[in-house]
Structure formats: C-alpha cells, structure tokens
Amino acid sequence: MCAHVLVAEDDEMQAELIRRSLLSEGHTATVVHDGSAALDAARRLRPDLVVLDLMLPVIDGFGVCRVLRRDDDIPVLMLTARSAEDDVLLGLELGADDYMTKPYSPRELMARIRTVLRRSGRADGRQEDPVIRAAGIAVDPERHEVRCDGAAVDCTPAEFEILLAMVAEPERVFSRRQLLERTRGTDRASTERAVDVHIMNLRRKIEADPRSPARLLTVFGVGYKLSGGRG
C-alpha cells in the first residue's frame, strides 16, 4: 500500500518525524506548517490522506477539515495535544476519519494511517513505488538511488538527504538550518555553511549549467528550493 500523504503540522520536529516514518513505510509525503498552506497543497496535489494537526496557525485544523469536507473526500487523520471530549467529537462531526492525541508513538500513527487508507480504498490497487519525483529528478529512498532526466546521479549521504527533502516538497523554500537538520544522521560535523557546499555540488550533478541553475534555486536571504513541480 503506497500513498501520498499531506502532513500539516506546525511543529517542525514532529513534522519531520512523521515524514521520515511515512518514507520508511514506502509512502511519499508533503509537509506544510499552516492551515492555508494545507488547503493549497490539498487542492494542488490531491493527496490520498491528510495528517492534520489541530492547532495550526492561520487556519486551524477544524477550519481546514471543514473546507476539505466541503470540497473533497480526502481522508483526514487529526493530530492534537487537545484531548477534551468536545474537541474529539467536533473533529469527528466535521468528517475526520480518525483522531489521535499527543504524545503518540510513530508506530501507532503508521498503523492508524494504514487502517484509514485501507478503509477509504484510496491506495487500493496501486503498485508500490517508493520513488519520489519532481523537476525531472527521481529519488528512491529504499535503494538510495538518484536519477536526473533518467541518468544515474552519484550522491554523498548528505547530498542524498538534502535532495530527498527537496524533491518531496518541490517549490518549498528550505532554510540552511532546515536542510542541515536533514543531514544530521549522515554528517553530524556539518554546519550551515556546509549546506552551501552540498548545494553547489548537487548543482554540478543535476544542472545543465551549474552557474545558471534552473532546478536548484537560491532564494536570497532565505535559502534554497527545487523548482519544476512534480513528475
């Protein structure tokens, strides 16, 4: 069972934990951190499931769920630190398919996600494909392989983690610190400045002209993004 899951969670550490758990299960994941971005991503990407934090900024989880239920039938699994009975009932009345309170174990969350996907039938009949694609780049987290326009790309572990994060969320702007966090398991001695070096090396590998990149772009004063959309 392979699905595309939209994770709407304002706590970046929690969001990253969920994203990594989803990837380890063979799913693909898109992460956003506020309710407005969640609605925009749901409309653009048509995910198979939304993991929705209740206490989101801009538009809270209740508001997001209300709009999703009005416009679509995407399954919703709500996550929140609020466990009051009224909140649980309101979430379910708005159409949430399941409801988990924090703290939770990643294993339990993945089990709940499997149940919701199976019950909804959104991922039924799909051939499992863990490969994540965007901007002509394909990243296989299981085989630890990268292809660009069909050609194999040899990446260091840190480069692979950075590219995996960016391909999973094309057009998202990542700060150096956010990209540095992606490399912590592979390059603990790395610094934010080292991220610039990783980006420079990646451009040599995936850009036709590294001096004038068309895919891996600098957003001045903020960080970097992968441009080109999914596919």
Short mmCIF file of C-alpha atoms in Angstrom, two decimals:
data_model
loop_
_atom_site.label_atom_id
_atom_site.label_comp_id
_atom_site.label_asym_id
_atom_site.label_seq_id
_atom_site.Cartn_x
_atom_site.Cartn_y
_atom_site.Cartn_z
CA MET A 1 0.00 0.00 0.00
CA CYS A 2 1.74 3.15 -1.24
CA ALA A 3 0.12 6.56 -0.79
CA HIS A 4 0.87 10.26 -0.99
CA VAL A 5 0.27 11.80 2.44
CA LEU A 6 -0.03 15.51 3.17
CA VAL A 7 1.27 16.33 6.67
CA ALA A 8 0.01 19.62 8.13
CA GLU A 9 1.94 20.14 11.38
CA ASP A 10 3.37 23.41 12.71
CA ASP A 11 5.95 21.70 14.94
CA GLU A 12 8.85 21.12 12.55
CA MET A 13 10.40 18.33 14.62
CA GLN A 14 7.10 16.46 14.80
CA ALA A 15 6.52 17.01 11.08
CA GLU A 16 9.96 15.64 10.23
CA LEU A 17 9.40 12.58 12.43
CA ILE A 18 6.12 11.87 10.63
CA ARG A 19 7.70 12.44 7.21
CA ARG A 20 10.54 10.02 7.90
CA SER A 21 8.12 7.42 9.26
CA LEU A 22 5.99 7.71 6.13
CA LEU A 23 9.01 7.34 3.85
CA SER A 24 10.12 4.26 5.77
CA GLU A 25 6.67 2.76 5.10
CA GLY A 26 7.05 3.36 1.36
CA HIS A 27 4.74 6.37 1.20
CA THR A 28 5.54 9.81 -0.19
CA ALA A 29 4.95 12.89 1.94
CA THR A 30 4.45 16.61 1.53
CA VAL A 31 4.83 18.75 4.67
CA VAL A 32 3.25 22.14 5.35
CA HIS A 33 3.16 24.18 8.54
CA ASP A 34 -0.07 26.22 8.49
CA GLY A 35 -3.71 25.72 7.56
CA SER A 36 -3.71 27.94 4.49
CA ALA A 37 -0.75 26.05 3.01
CA ALA A 38 -2.53 22.77 3.84
CA LEU A 39 -5.59 23.74 1.83
CA ASP A 40 -3.47 24.95 -1.08
CA ALA A 41 -1.43 21.73 -1.12
CA ALA A 42 -4.54 19.56 -0.87
CA ARG A 43 -6.08 21.28 -3.90
CA ARG A 44 -2.88 21.14 -5.96
CA LEU A 45 -1.59 17.69 -5.06
CA ARG A 46 -4.78 15.69 -4.36
CA PRO A 47 -3.14 13.52 -1.66
CA ASP A 48 -4.51 10.17 -0.55
CA LEU A 49 -4.60 11.23 3.10
CA VAL A 50 -4.13 14.36 5.21
CA VAL A 51 -2.48 14.07 8.63
CA LEU A 52 -3.81 17.26 10.19
CA ASP A 53 -2.64 18.96 13.37
CA LEU A 54 -5.48 20.72 15.16
CA MET A 55 -3.53 23.74 16.43
CA LEU A 56 -2.29 25.11 13.10
CA PRO A 57 -1.59 28.82 12.57
CA VAL A 58 -3.51 30.96 10.01
CA ILE A 59 -6.38 28.42 9.75
CA ASP A 60 -6.76 25.83 12.50
CA GLY A 61 -7.30 22.12 11.87
CA PHE A 62 -11.05 22.39 12.38
CA GLY A 63 -11.25 25.04 9.66
CA VAL A 64 -9.08 23.01 7.30
CA CYS A 65 -11.16 19.88 7.87
CA ARG A 66 -14.38 21.82 7.31
CA VAL A 67 -13.17 23.09 3.92
CA LEU A 68 -11.76 19.71 2.87
CA ARG A 69 -15.06 18.03 3.65
CA ARG A 70 -16.98 20.69 1.73
CA ASP A 71 -14.77 20.43 -1.35
CA ASP A 72 -13.46 16.85 -1.40
CA ASP A 73 -13.48 13.42 0.21
CA ILE A 74 -9.77 13.17 1.12
CA PRO A 75 -9.41 11.08 4.29
CA VAL A 76 -8.30 13.09 7.32
CA LEU A 77 -6.46 11.86 10.41
CA MET A 78 -6.37 14.57 13.09
CA LEU A 79 -3.43 15.00 15.48
CA THR A 80 -3.63 17.23 18.53
CA ALA A 81 -2.47 17.79 22.08
CA ARG A 82 -6.07 18.64 22.95
CA SER A 83 -7.96 15.59 24.15
CA ALA A 84 -11.14 17.20 25.50
CA GLU A 85 -14.20 15.19 24.52
CA ASP A 86 -15.84 18.19 22.81
CA ASP A 87 -12.79 18.63 20.55
CA VAL A 88 -12.79 14.95 19.64
CA LEU A 89 -16.50 15.00 18.84
CA LEU A 90 -16.22 18.21 16.80
CA GLY A 91 -13.36 16.77 14.76
CA LEU A 92 -15.34 13.63 14.03
CA GLU A 93 -18.51 15.60 13.27
CA LEU A 94 -16.56 17.67 10.75
CA GLY A 95 -15.62 14.46 8.97
CA ALA A 96 -12.24 13.43 10.37
CA ASP A 97 -11.71 9.73 9.71
CA ASP A 98 -9.62 9.20 12.84
CA TYR A 99 -8.26 11.21 15.76
CA MET A 100 -5.01 10.79 17.73
CA THR A 101 -3.84 12.77 20.74
CA LYS A 102 -0.25 13.69 21.51
CA PRO A 103 2.05 12.20 22.61
CA TYR A 104 1.78 9.21 20.31
CA SER A 105 4.19 6.58 19.03
CA PRO A 106 5.21 6.71 15.36
CA ARG A 107 4.38 3.00 15.06
CA GLU A 108 0.82 3.60 16.26
CA LEU A 109 0.44 6.53 13.88
CA MET A 110 1.61 4.45 10.92
CA ALA A 111 -0.81 1.68 11.91
CA ARG A 112 -3.67 4.19 12.05
CA ILE A 113 -2.67 5.57 8.65
CA ARG A 114 -2.69 2.07 7.15
CA THR A 115 -6.15 1.49 8.59
CA VAL A 116 -7.57 4.75 7.24
CA LEU A 117 -6.08 4.15 3.78
CA ARG A 118 -7.39 0.59 3.70
CA ARG A 119 -10.84 1.69 4.83
CA SER A 120 -11.01 4.55 2.33
CA GLY A 121 -9.69 2.48 -0.58
CA ARG A 122 -7.60 5.46 -1.72
CA ALA A 123 -4.43 3.39 -2.14
CA ASP A 124 -6.03 0.10 -3.20
CA GLY A 125 -4.77 -1.46 -6.40
CA ARG A 126 -1.68 0.70 -6.61
CA GLN A 127 1.67 -0.80 -7.36
CA GLU A 128 4.04 0.16 -4.59
CA ASP A 129 6.51 2.73 -5.83
CA PRO A 130 8.65 4.43 -3.20
CA VAL A 131 10.33 6.66 -5.79
CA ILE A 132 9.71 10.39 -5.29
CA ARG A 133 9.78 12.53 -8.44
CA ALA A 134 9.98 16.24 -9.13
CA ALA A 135 11.68 18.55 -11.63
CA GLY A 136 12.95 15.63 -13.70
CA ILE A 137 14.63 14.10 -10.65
CA ALA A 138 13.72 10.68 -9.20
CA VAL A 139 14.85 9.73 -5.69
CA ASP A 140 14.46 6.18 -4.43
CA PRO A 141 14.77 6.20 -0.60
CA GLU A 142 14.78 2.39 -0.41
CA ARG A 143 17.60 1.80 -2.90
CA HIS A 144 19.31 5.09 -2.07
CA GLU A 145 19.43 5.96 -5.77
CA VAL A 146 19.00 9.24 -7.64
CA ARG A 147 18.29 9.79 -11.33
CA CYS A 148 18.15 13.07 -13.19
CA ASP A 149 16.44 13.01 -16.58
CA GLY A 150 16.87 9.24 -16.49
CA ALA A 151 20.63 9.26 -15.84
CA ALA A 152 22.07 7.91 -12.57
CA VAL A 153 23.47 10.54 -10.18
CA ASP A 154 26.10 9.64 -7.59
CA CYS A 155 25.36 11.49 -4.34
CA THR A 156 27.03 11.59 -0.95
CA PRO A 157 24.77 10.65 2.01
CA ALA A 158 24.33 14.33 2.96
CA GLU A 159 23.54 15.34 -0.65
CA PHE A 160 21.04 12.50 -0.87
CA GLU A 161 19.19 13.62 2.27
CA ILE A 162 19.01 17.22 1.07
CA LEU A 163 17.78 16.21 -2.36
CA LEU A 164 15.24 13.78 -0.88
CA ALA A 165 13.75 16.57 1.24
CA MET A 166 13.54 18.99 -1.68
CA VAL A 167 12.12 16.51 -4.20
CA ALA A 168 9.43 15.53 -1.67
CA GLU A 169 8.37 19.19 -1.45
CA PRO A 170 9.07 20.97 -4.74
CA GLU A 171 8.79 24.75 -4.66
CA ARG A 172 9.12 24.81 -0.86
CA VAL A 173 11.87 27.17 0.30
CA PHE A 174 14.21 25.48 2.81
CA SER A 175 16.47 27.49 5.07
CA ARG A 176 20.06 26.35 5.55
CA ARG A 177 19.20 25.27 9.08
CA GLN A 178 16.29 23.13 7.85
CA LEU A 179 18.50 21.44 5.27
CA LEU A 180 21.23 20.99 7.86
CA GLU A 181 18.76 19.09 10.05
CA ARG A 182 18.20 16.66 7.16
CA THR A 183 21.90 15.76 7.20
CA ARG A 184 22.29 15.24 10.97
CA GLY A 185 22.10 11.47 10.68
CA THR A 186 24.76 11.33 7.96
CA ASP A 187 27.03 14.31 8.57
CA ARG A 188 26.98 15.35 12.22
CA ALA A 189 30.01 17.59 11.85
CA SER A 190 28.30 19.64 9.14
CA THR A 191 27.49 23.33 9.57
CA GLU A 192 25.02 25.66 7.86
CA ARG A 193 27.90 26.85 5.66
CA ALA A 194 28.49 23.24 4.58
CA VAL A 195 24.95 23.21 3.20
CA ASP A 196 26.07 25.76 0.60
CA VAL A 197 28.83 23.37 -0.45
CA HIS A 198 26.38 20.47 -0.73
CA ILE A 199 24.07 22.63 -2.88
CA MET A 200 26.98 23.67 -5.10
CA ASN A 201 27.99 20.04 -5.58
CA LEU A 202 24.42 18.99 -6.32
CA ARG A 203 24.14 21.70 -8.96
CA ARG A 204 27.19 20.25 -10.69
CA LYS A 205 25.37 16.92 -10.84
CA ILE A 206 21.79 17.91 -11.80
CA GLU A 207 22.07 21.22 -13.65
CA ALA A 208 22.91 21.67 -17.33
CA ASP A 209 24.75 24.88 -16.34
CA PRO A 210 25.62 24.94 -12.61
CA ARG A 211 26.45 28.66 -12.84
CA SER A 212 22.90 29.39 -14.02
CA PRO A 213 20.74 26.79 -12.24
CA ALA A 214 17.23 26.07 -13.50
CA ARG A 215 16.25 23.48 -10.87
CA LEU A 216 18.06 24.08 -7.59
CA LEU A 217 17.46 27.76 -6.99
CA THR A 218 18.71 30.24 -4.40
CA VAL A 219 16.05 32.30 -2.64
CA PHE A 220 18.16 35.21 -1.44
CA GLY A 221 18.01 35.89 2.25
CA VAL A 222 16.07 32.67 2.91
CA GLY A 223 17.63 29.51 1.48
CA TYR A 224 17.06 27.16 -1.43
CA LYS A 225 14.21 25.50 -3.31
CA LEU A 226 13.75 22.89 -6.02
CA SER A 227 11.77 24.36 -8.90
CA GLY A 228 9.92 22.41 -11.57
CA GLY A 229 6.97 20.71 -9.89
CA ARG A 230 6.15 17.04 -9.54
CA GLY A 231 6.87 14.49 -12.21
#
